[in-house]
C-alpha atoms as a printed R data frame, in Angstrom:
    type eleno elety resid chain resno      x       y      z
1   ATOM     1    CA   MET     A     1 53.520 -16.778 26.446
2   ATOM     2    CA   ASN     A     2 54.586 -17.857 29.897
3   ATOM     3    CA   ARG     A     3 55.935 -15.041 32.019
4   ATOM     4    CA   GLN     A     4 58.841 -15.418 34.383
5   ATOM     5    CA   ASN     A     5 57.764 -16.139 37.963
6   ATOM     6    CA   ASP     A     6 60.431 -15.219 40.483
7   ATOM     7    CA   ILE     A     7 60.381 -16.304 44.105
8   ATOM     8    CA   CYS     A     8 61.207 -13.987 46.997
9   ATOM     9    CA   LYS     A     9 61.515 -15.731 50.374
10  ATOM    10    CA   VAL     A    10 60.560 -13.431 53.235
11  ATOM    11    CA   VAL     A    11 60.759 -14.385 56.921
12  ATOM    12    CA   THR     A    12 59.311 -12.449 59.854
13  ATOM    13    CA   LEU     A    13 61.163 -12.413 63.163
14  ATOM    14    CA   GLY     A    14 60.189 -10.799 66.432
15  ATOM    15    CA   ASP     A    15 58.742 -11.476 69.854
16  ATOM    16    CA   SER     A    16 55.415 -13.191 70.363
17  ATOM    17    CA   GLY     A    17 52.478 -10.794 70.110
18  ATOM    18    CA   VAL     A    18 54.102  -8.099 67.961
19  ATOM    19    CA   GLY     A    19 51.677  -8.823 65.102
20  ATOM    20    CA   LYS     A    20 53.697 -10.890 62.629
21  ATOM    21    CA   THR     A    21 50.776 -13.168 61.740
22  ATOM    22    CA   CYS     A    22 48.338 -10.259 61.294
23  ATOM    23    CA   LEU     A    23 50.835  -8.494 59.053
24  ATOM    24    CA   LEU     A    24 51.360 -11.460 56.747
25  ATOM    25    CA   GLN     A    25 47.652 -12.183 56.564
26  ATOM    26    CA   LYS     A    26 47.046  -8.536 55.690
27  ATOM    27    CA   ILE     A    27 49.573  -8.814 52.853
28  ATOM    28    CA   LYS     A    28 48.113 -12.106 51.635
29  ATOM    29    CA   TYR     A    29 44.363 -11.597 52.041
30  ATOM    30    CA   GLY     A    30 43.978  -7.854 52.566
31  ATOM    31    CA   THR     A    31 42.051  -8.460 55.784
32  ATOM    32    CA   TYR     A    32 42.771  -8.007 59.480
33  ATOM    33    CA   ASN     A    33 41.932 -10.686 62.034
34  ATOM    34    CA   ASN     A    34 42.374  -9.774 65.689
35  ATOM    35    CA   GLU     A    35 41.459 -13.318 66.743
36  ATOM    36    CA   ASN     A    36 44.667 -14.947 65.520
37  ATOM    37    CA   SER     A    37 46.063 -17.502 67.931
38  ATOM    38    CA   MET     A    38 49.726 -17.700 68.835
39  ATOM    39    CA   THR     A    39 51.833 -19.158 66.019
40  ATOM    40    CA   ILE     A    40 53.055 -22.652 66.863
41  ATOM    41    CA   GLY     A    41 56.220 -23.560 64.993
42  ATOM    42    CA   ILE     A    42 56.102 -21.948 61.568
43  ATOM    43    CA   ASP     A    43 53.592 -21.177 58.836
44  ATOM    44    CA   CYS     A    44 53.878 -20.089 55.214
45  ATOM    45    CA   LEU     A    45 51.669 -17.965 52.965
46  ATOM    46    CA   HIS     A    46 52.151 -17.121 49.293
47  ATOM    47    CA   LYS     A    47 51.345 -13.827 47.602
48  ATOM    48    CA   THR     A    48 51.808 -13.491 43.820
49  ATOM    49    CA   VAL     A    49 52.257  -9.979 42.483
50  ATOM    50    CA   ASP     A    50 51.731  -9.177 38.792
51  ATOM    51    CA   LEU     A    51 54.283  -6.629 37.582
52  ATOM    52    CA   GLY     A    52 53.169  -6.856 33.957
53  ATOM    53    CA   ASN     A    53 56.283  -8.301 32.381
54  ATOM    54    CA   LYS     A    54 56.681 -10.913 35.101
55  ATOM    55    CA   LEU     A    55 55.240 -12.352 38.270
56  ATOM    56    CA   ILE     A    56 56.844 -12.310 41.691
57  ATOM    57    CA   THR     A    57 55.727 -14.776 44.342
58  ATOM    58    CA   LEU     A    58 56.399 -13.708 47.898
59  ATOM    59    CA   GLU     A    59 56.958 -16.683 50.184
60  ATOM    60    CA   LEU     A    60 55.883 -15.255 53.523
61  ATOM    61    CA   TRP     A    61 57.201 -17.332 56.418
62  ATOM    62    CA   ASP     A    62 55.586 -16.649 59.793
63  ATOM    63    CA   THR     A    63 57.783 -17.691 62.720
64  ATOM    64    CA   ALA     A    64 56.966 -18.186 66.385
65  ATOM    65    CA   GLY     A    65 58.359 -15.659 68.836
66  ATOM    66    CA   GLN     A    66 58.804 -17.975 71.823
67  ATOM    67    CA   GLU     A    67 62.332 -19.056 72.738
68  ATOM    68    CA   ARG     A    68 61.456 -22.748 72.548
69  ATOM    69    CA   PHE     A    69 61.079 -22.368 68.781
70  ATOM    70    CA   ASP     A    70 64.467 -20.686 68.229
71  ATOM    71    CA   ALA     A    71 66.047 -23.886 66.910
72  ATOM    72    CA   MET     A    72 63.278 -24.218 64.321
73  ATOM    73    CA   ASN     A    73 63.553 -20.554 63.353
74  ATOM    74    CA   LYS     A    74 67.244 -21.026 62.614
75  ATOM    75    CA   LEU     A    75 66.401 -23.526 59.887
76  ATOM    76    CA   TYR     A    76 63.991 -21.212 58.091
77  ATOM    77    CA   ILE     A    77 66.178 -18.105 57.894
78  ATOM    78    CA   ARG     A    78 68.813 -19.906 55.845
79  ATOM    79    CA   ASN     A    79 68.685 -19.011 52.130
80  ATOM    80    CA   VAL     A    80 66.246 -16.205 52.896
81  ATOM    81    CA   MET     A    81 66.236 -13.065 50.767
82  ATOM    82    CA   CYS     A    82 64.491 -10.628 53.108
83  ATOM    83    CA   ILE     A    83 63.838 -10.561 56.852
84  ATOM    84    CA   LEU     A    84 61.153  -8.406 58.440
85  ATOM    85    CA   LEU     A    85 62.298  -7.692 61.983
86  ATOM    86    CA   VAL     A    86 59.065  -6.727 63.745
87  ATOM    87    CA   TYR     A    87 58.503  -5.002 67.081
88  ATOM    88    CA   ASP     A    88 55.415  -3.548 68.756
89  ATOM    89    CA   ILE     A    89 55.567   0.224 69.281
90  ATOM    90    CA   THR     A    90 53.429  -0.198 72.444
91  ATOM    91    CA   ASN     A    91 55.791  -2.794 73.938
92  ATOM    92    CA   GLU     A    92 59.255  -1.601 74.957
93  ATOM    93    CA   GLU     A    93 60.480  -5.130 75.651
94  ATOM    94    CA   SER     A    94 59.825  -6.210 72.060
95  ATOM    95    CA   CYS     A    95 62.178  -3.422 70.962
96  ATOM    96    CA   PHE     A    96 64.795  -4.199 73.603
97  ATOM    97    CA   LYS     A    97 64.960  -7.803 72.362
98  ATOM    98    CA   LEU     A    98 65.818  -6.857 68.788
99  ATOM    99    CA   ASN     A    99 69.484  -7.582 69.495
100 ATOM   100    CA   LYS     A   100 68.580 -11.201 70.217
101 ATOM   101    CA   TRP     A   101 66.976 -11.541 66.796
102 ATOM   102    CA   CYS     A   102 69.880  -9.743 65.146
103 ATOM   103    CA   ASP     A   103 72.271 -12.259 66.721
104 ATOM   104    CA   LEU     A   104 70.164 -15.088 65.268
105 ATOM   105    CA   ILE     A   105 70.273 -13.440 61.851
106 ATOM   106    CA   ASP     A   106 74.048 -12.958 62.019
107 ATOM   107    CA   GLU     A   107 74.543 -16.592 62.958
108 ATOM   108    CA   GLN     A   108 72.182 -18.270 60.493
109 ATOM   109    CA   ALA     A   109 71.044 -15.979 57.659
110 ATOM   110    CA   PRO     A   110 73.005 -15.328 54.432
111 ATOM   111    CA   SER     A   111 75.547 -12.548 54.792
112 ATOM   112    CA   ASP     A   112 73.833 -10.497 52.076
113 ATOM   113    CA   VAL     A   113 70.305 -10.814 53.442
114 ATOM   114    CA   ILE     A   114 68.292  -7.594 53.436
115 ATOM   115    CA   LYS     A   115 66.714  -6.726 56.778
116 ATOM   116    CA   ILE     A   116 63.847  -4.280 57.309
117 ATOM   117    CA   LEU     A   117 62.925  -2.978 60.748
118 ATOM   118    CA   VAL     A   118 59.125  -2.825 61.109
119 ATOM   119    CA   GLY     A   119 57.408  -0.947 63.924
120 ATOM   120    CA   ASN     A   120 53.919  -2.429 64.102
121 ATOM   121    CA   LYS     A   121 50.652  -1.125 65.617
122 ATOM   122    CA   CYS     A   122 51.288   2.540 64.838
123 ATOM   123    CA   ASP     A   123 47.528   3.118 65.117
124 ATOM   124    CA   LYS     A   124 47.712   2.649 68.897
125 ATOM   125    CA   ARG     A   125 47.592   5.650 71.221
126 ATOM   126    CA   THR     A   126 49.556   3.805 73.900
127 ATOM   127    CA   ARG     A   127 52.832   4.243 72.025
128 ATOM   128    CA   MET     A   128 55.990   3.519 74.033
129 ATOM   129    CA   ILE     A   129 58.564   3.623 71.207
130 ATOM   130    CA   THR     A   130 58.615   6.889 69.269
131 ATOM   131    CA   THR     A   131 59.223   7.029 65.534
132 ATOM   132    CA   GLU     A   132 62.488   8.843 66.228
133 ATOM   133    CA   ILE     A   133 63.692   6.042 68.509
134 ATOM   134    CA   GLY     A   134 62.672   3.451 65.936
135 ATOM   135    CA   GLN     A   135 64.627   5.291 63.243
136 ATOM   136    CA   SER     A   136 67.650   5.571 65.545
137 ATOM   137    CA   VAL     A   137 67.527   1.833 66.222
138 ATOM   138    CA   ALA     A   138 67.274   1.153 62.483
139 ATOM   139    CA   ASP     A   139 70.244   3.417 61.790
140 ATOM   140    CA   TYR     A   140 72.266   1.632 64.474
141 ATOM   141    CA   LEU     A   141 71.318  -1.774 63.067
142 ATOM   142    CA   LYS     A   142 71.867  -0.522 59.486
143 ATOM   143    CA   MET     A   143 68.377  -1.369 58.258
144 ATOM   144    CA   PRO     A   144 65.631   0.423 56.334
145 ATOM   145    CA   PHE     A   145 62.777   1.354 58.684
146 ATOM   146    CA   ILE     A   146 59.016   1.626 58.341
147 ATOM   147    CA   GLU     A   147 56.109   1.933 60.772
148 ATOM   148    CA   ILE     A   148 52.873   0.145 59.888
149 ATOM   149    CA   SER     A   149 49.451  -0.759 61.163
150 ATOM   150    CA   SER     A   150 47.975  -4.032 59.944
151 ATOM   151    CA   LYS     A   151 44.665  -3.121 61.565
152 ATOM   152    CA   GLU     A   152 44.294   0.307 59.951
153 ATOM   153    CA   ASP     A   153 46.160  -0.615 56.746
154 ATOM   154    CA   VAL     A   154 48.889   1.982 57.252
155 ATOM   155    CA   ASN     A   155 51.979   1.501 55.035
156 ATOM   156    CA   VAL     A   156 51.305  -2.214 54.428
157 ATOM   157    CA   ASP     A   157 51.304  -1.770 50.648
158 ATOM   158    CA   GLU     A   158 54.423   0.382 50.924
159 ATOM   159    CA   LEU     A   159 56.153  -2.366 52.875
160 ATOM   160    CA   MET     A   160 55.276  -4.880 50.168
161 ATOM   161    CA   ASP     A   161 56.606  -2.504 47.508
162 ATOM   162    CA   LEU     A   162 59.815  -2.173 49.502
163 ATOM   163    CA   MET     A   163 60.215  -5.958 49.526
164 ATOM   164    CA   LEU     A   164 59.669  -6.066 45.757
165 ATOM   165    CA   VAL     A   165 62.272  -3.374 45.207
166 ATOM   166    CA   ILE     A   166 64.710  -5.359 47.336
167 ATOM   167    CA   LYS     A   167 63.920  -8.523 45.422
168 ATOM   168    CA   ASP     A   168 64.808  -6.889 42.110
169 ATOM   169    CA   TYR     A   169 67.810  -5.216 43.662
170 ATOM   170    CA   LYS     A   170 69.238  -8.586 44.621
171 ATOM   171    CA   MET     A   171 68.143 -10.714 41.674
172 ATOM   172    CA   HIS     A   172 68.118  -8.588 38.520
173 ATOM   173    CA   SER     A   173 71.383  -8.268 36.627
174 ATOM   174    CA   VAL     A   174 71.153  -4.474 36.218
175 ATOM   175    CA   PHE     A   175 71.444  -4.125 39.975
176 ATOM   176    CA   ARG     A   176 74.577  -6.165 40.493
177 ATOM   177    CA   LYS     A   177 77.040  -4.602 42.847
178 ATOM   178    CA   GLU     A   178 79.655  -3.638 40.284
179 ATOM   179    CA   THR     A   179 77.069  -1.810 38.190
180 ATOM   180    CA   LEU     A   180 75.856   0.128 41.206
181 ATOM   181    CA   LYS     A   181 79.390   0.971 42.285
182 ATOM   182    CA   SER     A   182 80.206   2.299 38.826
183 ATOM   183    CA   MET     A   183 77.033   4.403 38.799
184 ATOM   184    CA   ASN     A   184 77.791   5.832 42.220
185 ATOM   185    CA   LYS     A   185 81.323   6.710 41.202
186 ATOM   186    CA   ALA     A   186 80.145   8.436 38.034
187 ATOM   187    CA   ALA     A   187 77.269  10.277 39.696
188 ATOM   188    CA   GLY     A   188 79.142  11.193 42.836
189 ATOM   189    CA   ASN     A   189 76.264  10.067 45.085
190 ATOM   190    CA   GLY     A   190 73.607   7.392 45.551
191 ATOM   191    CA   TYR     A   191 70.707   9.294 44.010
192 ATOM   192    CA   ALA     A   192 71.314   7.869 40.523
193 ATOM   193    CA   ASN     A   193 70.397   4.453 41.911
194 ATOM   194    CA   THR     A   194 67.100   5.758 43.254
195 ATOM   195    CA   VAL     A   195 66.230   7.376 39.911
196 ATOM   196    CA   LEU     A   196 67.070   4.157 38.079
197 ATOM   197    CA   ILE     A   197 64.789   2.135 40.350
198 ATOM   198    CA   PHE     A   198 61.901   4.514 39.762
199 ATOM   199    CA   ASN     A   199 62.422   4.552 35.996
200 ATOM   200    CA   LEU     A   200 62.679   0.785 35.635
201 ATOM   201    CA   PHE     A   201 59.962  -0.409 37.962
202 ATOM   202    CA   LYS     A   202 57.547   2.527 38.024
203 ATOM   203    CA   PHE     A   203 56.627   1.982 41.660
204 ATOM   204    CA   LYS     A   204 54.416   4.642 43.212
205 ATOM   205    CA   PHE     A   205 56.797   4.613 46.096
206 ATOM   206    CA   ILE     A   206 57.376   7.289 48.742
207 ATOM   207    CA   PHE     A   207 60.331   5.859 50.644
208 ATOM   208    CA   THR     A   208 63.271   7.667 49.033
209 ATOM   209    CA   ARG     A   209 65.126   7.422 52.341
210 ATOM   210    CA   GLN     A   210 64.571   3.676 52.510
211 ATOM   211    CA   LEU     A   211 65.713   3.246 48.911
212 ATOM   212    CA   LEU     A   212 68.917   5.117 49.661
213 ATOM   213    CA   LEU     A   213 69.404   2.952 52.731
214 ATOM   214    CA   ILE     A   214 69.051  -0.163 50.556
215 ATOM   215    CA   VAL     A   215 71.735   1.187 48.243
216 ATOM   216    CA   LYS     A   216 73.951   1.899 51.231
217 ATOM   217    CA   TYR     A   217 73.544  -1.454 52.927
218 ATOM   218    CA   VAL     A   218 73.568  -3.640 49.806
219 ATOM   219    CA   LEU     A   219 76.906  -2.123 48.872
220 ATOM   220    CA   LYS     A   220 78.430  -2.244 52.356
């Protein structure tokens, strides 16, 4: 029997050198390559995840961070389901420029797109952006937040799980907005949504805060 194969389009945005290509290659191949050259234009990788009752294919679009490719990036964030907004925790400028990428998202991406702020290279000792600052930026931008290291394989699987949760949140009928609103009203808080996600999808998932943020921002 053929199982349903859903597509989840994911686009990375962020300055050149923040590690977008390494991250997507880590998700796709499970390996880290420090010799990656600068992305020219745009590239796409596919990662199929077997959830038992169905398959989910992540379309992972790797964009270039240079300004000369902004016009091309605009085309690829239309009809996107999830955007990974990536900065380098050792590079303050890459964090300062997040507003530029947010403006691009506001102008071109669907109004209901889910955005995740990703602080990359958390294995580095030359940190310039603290976790607390990253979380504050995420709260200001109204995004879930996670720090990762593609090199040391820190939280990469958790990030992929977060994207899968978001995919089902947006596509599966049981997570339509009216259902969630009714549940919140009956329960008096957003925790019923988190419990339902865990019960239905059985993810070994540690980001309760991020899940609650998804509930908050999907229903905004």
